[in-house]
Tab-separated table of C-alpha atoms in Angstrom:
chain	number	residue	atom	x	y	z
A	1	MET	CA	10.174	20.705	51.487
A	2	THR	CA	11.865	24.134	51.773
A	3	ASN	CA	10.868	26.835	54.179
A	4	ALA	CA	9.699	29.016	51.262
A	5	THR	CA	7.158	26.509	49.978
A	6	GLN	CA	5.672	25.570	53.344
A	7	PRO	CA	3.607	28.791	53.727
A	8	ARG	CA	2.207	28.432	50.182
A	9	VAL	CA	1.148	24.834	50.803
A	10	ALA	CA	-0.481	25.782	54.083
A	11	GLU	CA	-2.260	28.705	52.392
A	12	ALA	CA	-3.564	26.447	49.596
A	13	ALA	CA	-4.795	23.872	52.126
A	14	GLN	CA	-6.531	26.582	54.120
A	15	THR	CA	-8.193	27.978	50.983
A	16	LEU	CA	-9.393	24.523	49.949
A	17	SER	CA	-10.739	23.930	53.450
A	18	GLN	CA	-12.578	27.235	53.379
A	19	LYS	CA	-14.119	26.493	49.969
A	20	SER	CA	-15.180	23.037	51.098
A	21	THR	CA	-16.773	24.457	54.233
A	22	GLN	CA	-18.528	27.109	52.168
A	23	LEU	CA	-19.802	24.490	49.700
A	24	VAL	CA	-21.124	22.299	52.532
A	25	SER	CA	-22.865	25.226	54.214
A	26	GLU	CA	-24.411	26.369	50.925
A	27	ALA	CA	-25.577	22.820	50.176
A	28	GLY	CA	-27.102	22.507	53.662
A	29	ALA	CA	-28.943	25.802	53.316
A	30	TRP	CA	-30.111	24.817	49.837
A	31	LEU	CA	-31.391	21.427	51.021
A	32	SER	CA	-33.291	22.936	53.959
A	33	GLY	CA	-34.796	25.781	51.989
A	34	ASN	CA	-35.786	23.986	48.772
A	35	ALA	CA	-36.838	20.531	49.892
A	36	VAL	CA	-39.957	20.380	47.696
A	37	ASP	CA	-38.155	21.630	44.573
A	38	ILE	CA	-35.321	19.224	45.205
A	39	LEU	CA	-37.734	16.260	45.515
A	40	ILE	CA	-39.461	17.221	42.269
A	41	ALA	CA	-36.126	17.632	40.494
A	42	ALA	CA	-34.941	14.312	41.904
A	43	ALA	CA	-38.093	12.595	40.595
A	44	ILE	CA	-37.617	14.111	37.159
A	45	GLY	CA	-33.935	13.130	37.207
A	46	ALA	CA	-34.862	9.592	38.212
A	47	VAL	CA	-37.256	9.359	35.261
A	48	ILE	CA	-34.557	10.623	32.880
A	49	ALA	CA	-32.067	8.137	34.307
A	50	LEU	CA	-34.556	5.266	33.950
A	51	VAL	CA	-35.192	6.233	30.330
A	52	LEU	CA	-31.458	6.218	29.565
A	53	ILE	CA	-30.984	2.911	31.402
A	54	GLY	CA	-33.934	1.495	29.447
A	55	LEU	CA	-32.260	2.542	26.191
A	56	ARG	CA	-29.085	0.789	27.319
A	57	SER	CA	-31.052	-2.389	28.086
A	58	PHE	CA	-32.748	-2.115	24.688
A	59	GLY	CA	-29.293	-1.983	23.091
A	60	HIS	CA	-28.260	-5.181	24.865
A	61	ARG	CA	-31.436	-6.857	23.590
A	62	LEU	CA	-30.688	-5.793	20.004
A	63	ILE	CA	-27.234	-7.370	20.282
A	64	ARG	CA	-28.648	-10.641	21.631
A	65	ASP	CA	-31.356	-10.825	18.933
A	66	ARG	CA	-29.087	-10.211	15.950
A	67	GLY	CA	-29.427	-13.843	14.753
A	68	ASP	CA	-27.202	-15.288	12.061
A	69	ASP	CA	-27.161	-12.195	9.845
A	70	GLY	CA	-23.865	-10.967	11.292
A	71	ILE	CA	-23.272	-7.246	11.746
A	72	ASN	CA	-26.303	-5.216	10.630
A	73	TRP	CA	-27.835	-1.866	11.479
A	74	ARG	CA	-29.778	-3.281	14.431
A	75	THR	CA	-26.569	-4.654	15.891
A	76	ILE	CA	-24.689	-1.399	15.340
A	77	ILE	CA	-27.396	0.676	17.051
A	78	GLY	CA	-27.571	-1.888	19.859
A	79	ARG	CA	-23.820	-1.710	20.430
A	80	VAL	CA	-23.942	2.100	20.564
A	81	LEU	CA	-26.791	2.155	23.094
A	82	ALA	CA	-25.293	-0.652	25.180
A	83	ARG	CA	-22.109	1.364	25.706
A	84	THR	CA	-23.957	4.090	27.644
A	85	THR	CA	-22.135	4.539	30.950
A	86	LEU	CA	-23.835	4.906	34.330
A	87	PHE	CA	-21.769	8.015	35.129
A	88	PHE	CA	-23.154	9.745	32.022
A	89	VAL	CA	-26.704	8.712	32.949
A	90	ILE	CA	-26.356	10.287	36.424
A	91	MET	CA	-24.685	13.472	35.224
A	92	CYS	CA	-27.138	13.897	32.347
A	93	ALA	CA	-30.085	13.686	34.719
A	94	ALA	CA	-28.395	16.087	37.163
A	95	GLU	CA	-27.574	18.608	34.421
A	96	LEU	CA	-31.119	18.605	33.061
A	97	VAL	CA	-32.812	19.272	36.418
A	98	ALA	CA	-30.165	21.229	38.347
A	99	GLU	CA	-31.293	24.677	37.218
A	100	HIS	CA	-34.940	23.942	38.098
A	101	ALA	CA	-34.157	23.343	41.769
A	102	GLU	CA	-32.490	26.699	42.465
A	103	THR	CA	-29.148	24.971	42.833
A	104	PRO	CA	-26.358	27.112	44.366
A	105	PRO	CA	-23.953	28.537	41.771
A	106	THR	CA	-20.959	26.652	43.179
A	107	LEU	CA	-22.752	23.295	43.056
A	108	LEU	CA	-24.211	24.148	39.655
A	109	ARG	CA	-20.721	24.827	38.268
A	110	ALA	CA	-19.500	21.510	39.694
A	111	ILE	CA	-22.409	19.632	38.097
A	112	HIS	CA	-21.785	21.350	34.756
A	113	PHE	CA	-18.068	20.564	34.976
A	114	LEU	CA	-18.721	16.865	35.598
A	115	PHE	CA	-21.415	16.768	32.885
A	116	VAL	CA	-19.018	18.189	30.280
A	117	ILE	CA	-16.497	15.477	31.120
A	118	ALA	CA	-19.140	12.730	31.066
A	119	ALA	CA	-20.740	13.962	27.829
A	120	ALA	CA	-17.417	14.325	25.985
A	121	PHE	CA	-16.192	10.845	26.881
A	122	GLN	CA	-19.634	9.317	26.284
A	123	ALA	CA	-19.776	10.899	22.825
A	124	ALA	CA	-16.323	9.461	22.092
A	125	ILE	CA	-17.459	5.995	23.209
A	126	TRP	CA	-20.623	6.169	21.093
A	127	ALA	CA	-18.709	7.421	18.054
A	128	ARG	CA	-16.102	4.679	18.514
A	129	GLU	CA	-18.736	1.937	18.563
A	130	LEU	CA	-20.536	3.481	15.587
A	131	VAL	CA	-17.373	3.747	13.453
A	132	LEU	CA	-16.166	0.243	14.308
A	133	GLY	CA	-19.642	-1.160	13.722
A	134	LEU	CA	-19.843	0.471	10.288
A	135	ILE	CA	-16.401	-0.908	9.405
A	136	GLU	CA	-17.340	-4.431	10.455
A	137	HIS	CA	-20.669	-4.133	8.635
A	138	LYS	CA	-18.941	-3.110	5.396
A	139	VAL	CA	-16.115	-5.620	5.561
A	140	GLY	CA	-17.911	-8.503	7.248
A	141	ALA	CA	-16.282	-9.395	10.546
A	142	ASP	CA	-17.964	-12.817	10.664
A	143	ASP	CA	-16.774	-13.750	7.173
A	144	PRO	CA	-13.943	-16.323	7.424
A	145	HIS	CA	-12.375	-14.776	4.321
A	146	SER	CA	-12.586	-11.239	5.699
A	147	THR	CA	-9.429	-9.144	5.906
A	148	LEU	CA	-10.714	-7.397	9.033
A	149	GLY	CA	-9.338	-9.984	11.436
A	150	SER	CA	-5.721	-9.055	10.737
A	151	ALA	CA	-6.244	-5.287	11.078
A	152	ILE	CA	-9.098	-4.720	13.542
A	153	GLY	CA	-6.623	-4.168	16.379
A	154	ILE	CA	-4.851	-1.244	14.735
A	155	ILE	CA	-8.148	0.211	13.472
A	156	ARG	CA	-9.606	0.068	16.974
A	157	LEU	CA	-6.491	1.737	18.388
A	158	LEU	CA	-6.433	4.540	15.800
A	159	VAL	CA	-10.149	5.277	16.169
A	160	THR	CA	-9.932	5.230	19.984
A	161	VAL	CA	-6.913	7.538	20.152
A	162	ALA	CA	-8.378	10.007	17.650
A	163	LEU	CA	-11.824	10.221	19.254
A	164	PHE	CA	-10.617	10.455	22.846
A	165	ALA	CA	-8.031	13.086	21.875
A	166	ILE	CA	-10.849	15.170	20.384
A	167	ALA	CA	-12.911	14.596	23.556
A	168	ILE	CA	-10.083	15.814	25.797
A	169	ILE	CA	-9.570	18.913	23.651
A	170	LEU	CA	-13.303	19.684	23.808
A	171	ILE	CA	-13.304	19.276	27.596
A	172	LEU	CA	-10.367	21.645	27.986
A	173	ASP	CA	-11.945	24.161	25.625
A	174	ASN	CA	-15.254	24.103	27.554
A	175	LEU	CA	-13.341	24.648	30.785
A	176	GLY	CA	-11.810	27.827	29.403
A	177	VAL	CA	-8.369	26.469	28.606
A	178	ASN	CA	-6.711	27.900	25.484
A	179	VAL	CA	-6.252	24.802	23.303
A	180	THR	CA	-4.881	26.598	20.221
A	181	GLY	CA	-1.284	25.837	21.143
A	182	LEU	CA	-2.161	22.237	21.981
A	183	VAL	CA	-3.904	21.686	18.641
A	184	ALA	CA	-1.004	23.307	16.773
A	185	GLY	CA	1.477	21.138	18.662
A	186	LEU	CA	-0.469	17.984	17.862
A	187	GLY	CA	-0.609	18.985	14.206
A	188	ILE	CA	3.134	19.631	13.981
A	189	GLY	CA	3.864	16.408	15.875
A	190	GLY	CA	1.599	14.447	13.537
A	191	ILE	CA	3.353	15.876	10.475
A	192	ALA	CA	6.765	15.003	11.922
A	193	ILE	CA	5.726	11.453	12.735
A	194	GLY	CA	4.128	11.067	9.286
A	195	LEU	CA	7.305	12.191	7.498
A	196	ALA	CA	9.504	9.947	9.636
A	197	ALA	CA	7.365	6.842	9.118
A	198	GLN	CA	5.826	7.526	5.719
A	199	GLY	CA	6.810	4.080	4.403
A	200	ILE	CA	5.026	2.359	7.270
A	201	PHE	CA	1.979	4.589	6.913
A	202	LYS	CA	1.818	3.955	3.153
A	203	ASP	CA	1.600	0.223	3.785
A	204	LEU	CA	-0.847	0.783	6.647
A	205	PHE	CA	-3.204	2.849	4.509
A	206	SER	CA	-2.812	0.324	1.703
A	207	ALA	CA	-3.954	-2.353	4.166
A	208	LEU	CA	-6.966	-0.199	5.025
A	209	ALA	CA	-7.643	0.255	1.295
A	210	ILE	CA	-7.617	-3.542	0.883
A	211	ILE	CA	-10.078	-3.818	3.772
A	212	PHE	CA	-12.558	-1.272	2.432
A	213	ASP	CA	-12.164	-1.652	-1.343
A	214	ARG	CA	-11.723	-5.455	-1.129
A	215	PRO	CA	-9.812	-6.152	-4.366
A	216	PHE	CA	-9.153	-9.578	-2.829
A	217	ARG	CA	-9.660	-11.465	0.436
A	218	ARG	CA	-7.943	-14.239	2.334
A	219	GLY	CA	-8.301	-17.481	0.421
A	220	ASP	CA	-8.591	-15.810	-3.015
A	221	THR	CA	-6.318	-16.857	-5.874
A	222	ILE	CA	-4.725	-13.805	-7.496
A	223	THR	CA	-2.140	-13.025	-10.154
A	224	PHE	CA	0.211	-10.032	-9.947
A	225	ASP	CA	3.322	-9.396	-12.023
A	226	GLN	CA	4.431	-12.932	-12.905
A	227	THR	CA	3.182	-14.590	-9.703
A	228	THR	CA	-0.020	-16.561	-9.149
A	229	GLY	CA	-1.002	-17.862	-5.734
A	230	THR	CA	-3.485	-17.975	-2.874
A	231	VAL	CA	-3.696	-15.129	-0.345
A	232	GLU	CA	-2.910	-16.550	3.099
A	233	GLN	CA	-2.589	-13.446	5.272
A	234	ILE	CA	-3.166	-9.709	4.877
A	235	GLY	CA	-1.111	-7.862	7.462
A	236	LEU	CA	-0.634	-4.214	8.282
A	237	LYS	CA	2.709	-4.054	6.471
A	238	SER	CA	2.667	-6.889	3.938
A	239	THR	CA	0.570	-9.601	2.339
A	240	ARG	CA	1.634	-13.263	2.280
A	241	ILE	CA	0.760	-15.343	-0.766
A	242	ARG	CA	1.282	-19.076	-1.321
A	243	SER	CA	2.363	-19.439	-4.945
A	244	LEU	CA	1.472	-22.337	-7.232
A	245	ASN	CA	5.022	-23.683	-6.848
A	246	GLY	CA	4.540	-23.927	-3.086
A	247	GLU	CA	6.796	-21.162	-1.809
A	248	GLU	CA	5.525	-18.204	0.240
A	249	VAL	CA	5.699	-14.814	-1.462
A	250	VAL	CA	5.766	-11.744	0.804
A	251	ILE	CA	5.041	-8.359	-0.777
A	252	SER	CA	4.349	-4.985	0.826
A	253	ASN	CA	0.764	-3.784	0.606
A	254	ASP	CA	1.728	-0.572	-1.172
A	255	ASN	CA	3.704	-2.378	-3.879
A	256	LEU	CA	0.940	-4.939	-4.299
A	257	LEU	CA	-1.769	-2.311	-4.879
A	258	ASN	CA	0.462	-0.482	-7.361
A	259	THR	CA	0.495	-3.538	-9.652
A	260	LYS	CA	-2.193	-5.010	-11.866
A	261	ILE	CA	-4.042	-7.690	-9.864
A	262	GLN	CA	-6.155	-10.439	-11.393
A	263	ASN	CA	-8.535	-12.020	-8.908
A	264	TRP	CA	-9.687	-15.492	-9.933
A	265	ALA	CA	-11.964	-16.034	-6.919
A	266	LEU	CA	-15.044	-14.491	-8.537
A	267	LEU	CA	-14.559	-16.385	-11.791
A	268	HIS	CA	-17.727	-18.351	-12.578
A	269	ARG	CA	-16.773	-19.683	-16.015
A	270	ARG	CA	-13.792	-19.673	-18.358
A	271	ARG	CA	-13.614	-18.517	-21.971
A	272	ALA	CA	-11.741	-20.473	-24.641
A	273	LEU	CA	-10.572	-18.999	-27.949
A	274	MET	CA	-9.249	-21.421	-30.576
A	275	THR	CA	-7.949	-20.651	-34.069
A	276	LEU	CA	-8.062	-23.543	-36.574
A	277	GLY	CA	-5.836	-23.120	-39.630
A	278	LEU	CA	-7.135	-25.055	-42.675
A	279	VAL	CA	-5.464	-25.629	-46.048
A	280	TYR	CA	-6.526	-23.429	-48.947
A	281	GLN	CA	-7.610	-26.540	-50.865
A	282	THR	CA	-10.631	-26.916	-48.540
A	283	PRO	CA	-13.806	-26.598	-50.677
A	284	PRO	CA	-15.866	-23.463	-49.953
A	285	ASP	CA	-19.070	-25.471	-49.455
A	286	LEU	CA	-17.335	-27.582	-46.836
A	287	LEU	CA	-15.996	-24.450	-45.117
A	288	ALA	CA	-19.552	-23.133	-44.911
A	289	ARG	CA	-20.609	-26.320	-43.093
A	290	LEU	CA	-17.848	-26.240	-40.500
A	291	PRO	CA	-19.361	-23.679	-38.028
A	292	ALA	CA	-22.457	-25.848	-37.598
A	293	GLU	CA	-20.311	-28.999	-37.280
A	294	ILE	CA	-18.170	-27.373	-34.598
A	295	GLN	CA	-21.206	-26.016	-32.760
A	296	ALA	CA	-22.620	-29.537	-32.512
A	297	ILE	CA	-19.299	-30.781	-31.112
A	298	VAL	CA	-19.157	-28.038	-28.461
A	299	GLU	CA	-22.774	-28.492	-27.418
A	300	SER	CA	-22.220	-32.218	-26.944
A	301	GLN	CA	-20.061	-31.422	-23.910
A	302	PRO	CA	-22.202	-30.968	-20.752
A	303	LEU	CA	-20.149	-28.068	-19.315
A	304	ALA	CA	-19.480	-26.240	-22.604
A	305	THR	CA	-21.521	-23.317	-23.944
A	306	PHE	CA	-21.086	-22.449	-27.619
A	307	ASP	CA	-20.547	-18.768	-28.429
A	308	ARG	CA	-19.523	-18.477	-32.080
A	309	ALA	CA	-17.538	-20.068	-34.906
A	310	HIS	CA	-16.619	-18.186	-38.098
A	311	VAL	CA	-14.227	-18.309	-41.015
A	312	ALA	CA	-12.225	-15.372	-39.730
A	313	ALA	CA	-9.199	-14.633	-41.940
A	314	PHE	CA	-7.087	-15.549	-44.944
A	315	ASN	CA	-3.685	-16.146	-43.439
A	316	ALA	CA	-0.365	-16.496	-45.271
A	317	SER	CA	-0.574	-20.287	-45.414
A	318	SER	CA	-4.035	-21.113	-44.067
A	319	ILE	CA	-7.683	-20.195	-43.909
A	320	ASP	CA	-8.327	-19.417	-40.241
A	321	LEU	CA	-11.521	-20.539	-38.538
A	322	GLU	CA	-12.110	-18.923	-35.135
A	323	LEU	CA	-13.985	-20.766	-32.372
A	324	VAL	CA	-15.144	-19.259	-29.049
A	325	PHE	CA	-16.875	-21.207	-26.283
A	326	PHE	CA	-17.261	-21.105	-22.501
A	327	VAL	CA	-16.719	-23.778	-19.887
A	328	GLU	CA	-19.212	-23.355	-17.045
A	329	SER	CA	-16.722	-24.016	-14.269
A	330	ALA	CA	-14.062	-21.955	-12.518
A	331	GLU	CA	-11.841	-24.993	-11.915
A	332	PHE	CA	-8.869	-24.981	-14.275
A	333	PRO	CA	-8.560	-28.814	-14.533
A	334	VAL	CA	-12.247	-29.012	-15.540
A	335	PHE	CA	-11.674	-26.296	-18.142
A	336	MET	CA	-8.687	-28.097	-19.647
A	337	HIS	CA	-10.477	-31.472	-19.661
A	338	THR	CA	-13.457	-30.004	-21.529
A	339	LYS	CA	-11.211	-28.154	-23.978
A	340	GLN	CA	-9.248	-31.344	-24.643
A	341	ALA	CA	-12.450	-33.315	-25.330
A	342	ILE	CA	-13.611	-30.674	-27.822
A	343	MET	CA	-10.241	-30.624	-29.598
A	344	LEU	CA	-10.153	-34.407	-29.951
A	345	ALA	CA	-13.732	-34.428	-31.246
A	346	ILE	CA	-12.815	-31.754	-33.834
A	347	LEU	CA	-9.817	-33.823	-34.984
A	348	ARG	CA	-12.007	-36.926	-35.451
A	349	ARG	CA	-14.729	-35.026	-37.318
A	350	PHE	CA	-12.250	-33.259	-39.599
A	351	ASP	CA	-10.642	-36.591	-40.383
A	352	GLU	CA	-14.066	-37.984	-41.370
A	353	LEU	CA	-14.735	-34.969	-43.616
A	354	GLY	CA	-11.273	-35.104	-45.212
A	355	ILE	CA	-10.261	-31.679	-43.932
A	356	ALA	CA	-6.531	-31.062	-43.440
A	357	PHE	CA	-4.891	-28.595	-41.106
A	358	ALA	CA	-2.428	-26.213	-42.724
A	359	TYR	CA	1.278	-26.200	-42.074
A	360	PRO	CA	3.416	-23.091	-42.435
A	361	THR	CA	4.351	-23.439	-46.150
A	362	GLN	CA	5.821	-21.251	-48.871
A	363	THR	CA	5.754	-21.754	-52.675
A	364	THR	CA	8.582	-20.315	-54.810
A	365	PHE	CA	8.126	-19.524	-58.506
A	366	THR	CA	11.266	-19.313	-60.697
A	367	ALA	CA	11.196	-17.680	-64.136
A	368	ALA	CA	13.658	-17.253	-66.993
A	369	PRO	CA	14.970	-13.817	-67.972
A	370	ASP	CA	12.199	-13.488	-70.533
A	371	GLY	CA	9.537	-14.292	-67.927
A	372	THR	CA	8.990	-17.888	-68.913
A	373	LEU	CA	8.050	-20.037	-65.958
A	374	VAL	CA	10.861	-22.447	-65.144
A	375	MET	CA	9.801	-23.786	-61.700
A	376	PRO	CA	7.508	-25.325	-60.781
A	377	TYR	CA	7.350	-27.153	-64.092
A	378	PRO	CA	3.904	-26.831	-65.695
A	379	HIS	CA	4.318	-29.993	-67.819
A	380	VAL	CA	5.346	-32.380	-65.058
A	381	LYS	CA	1.793	-33.425	-64.303
A	382	MET	CA	1.060	-34.007	-68.001
A	383	ILE	CA	4.160	-36.213	-68.514
A	384	ALA	CA	3.309	-38.207	-65.416
A	385	THR	CA	-0.222	-38.743	-66.808
A	386	GLU	CA	1.073	-39.892	-70.208
A	387	ASP	CA	3.497	-42.345	-68.601
A	388	THR	CA	0.676	-43.781	-66.532
A	389	GLY	CA	-1.414	-44.246	-69.656
A	390	ASP	CA	1.326	-46.266	-71.405
């Protein structure tokens, strides 16, 4: 320590000693002169503290009595109340009764200073528990398929940092510190960090979008681009999917959400559309019977629900009959087994009725220069009939 700084340190120590002595003397005079008011204020403060402690105990009871319903509003309120700190309870009671006991200005300023600190941090703690509780309530923290488990750590960190930063700024502002420069600096620093790590933040916010919007969850089977597989893990940067071929597909969350996603997890039944092409020689009366025949075939299957069957179109080489039915199962092997049984039953019934399926065919007509039909020959059938008669 240099010779120049020694006098300043000694002066600061002497000033602090004088202020401490003054505070002690003022407190002693206040205690001796206002004993009755102090006792009344202490009783009132004790009641306020007991009320706040009772609310904290009530919060713990709400958490214990939540049952098997998972995170609900009772649990969220209980968690908020249970996080009430003892320091806040004491300073809240002191702040509420200090002015009614003719407290000395120096001691009153100290109580107010400590109360501002306690209230700001307590508000941050309450807000943190409330926000996290709402997130877990929306997503379902107890759900084994929930995406929250892989991201709750980063969510907790972001919420904690944001809320406590606001609390510190509020404390400094209440203490008379000019926080405009600090807020501006934090804003500029946040913009710089966001621009430098925008790719990471895009995937991070995509992960949060998956958590809140829930287009899929762990364990769901999804299809995106040309890939179909089961979601194994939803991370902060990427999602891991086990494809039907067995390999693991890793895709960034941002790229995944920018594609069309088909989620098969909520599929309760599957729809089948079949087009049956029949030859044009099929009699119209028989065509009119076919929808009822096909309906009976579909309804004979226990898991099949008939929707409709109609003669739908005159195609180039066939009369098309369109059949739509549902299989009341999400399992693809069950769907294919039921569809196969219906197809085989249709083949057997059509064979019994003498109905033929159409092949892609084309008939060519050839004519002479004067328009006389040359091919096919119109008299071939007649000659064949005459030869048979002989």
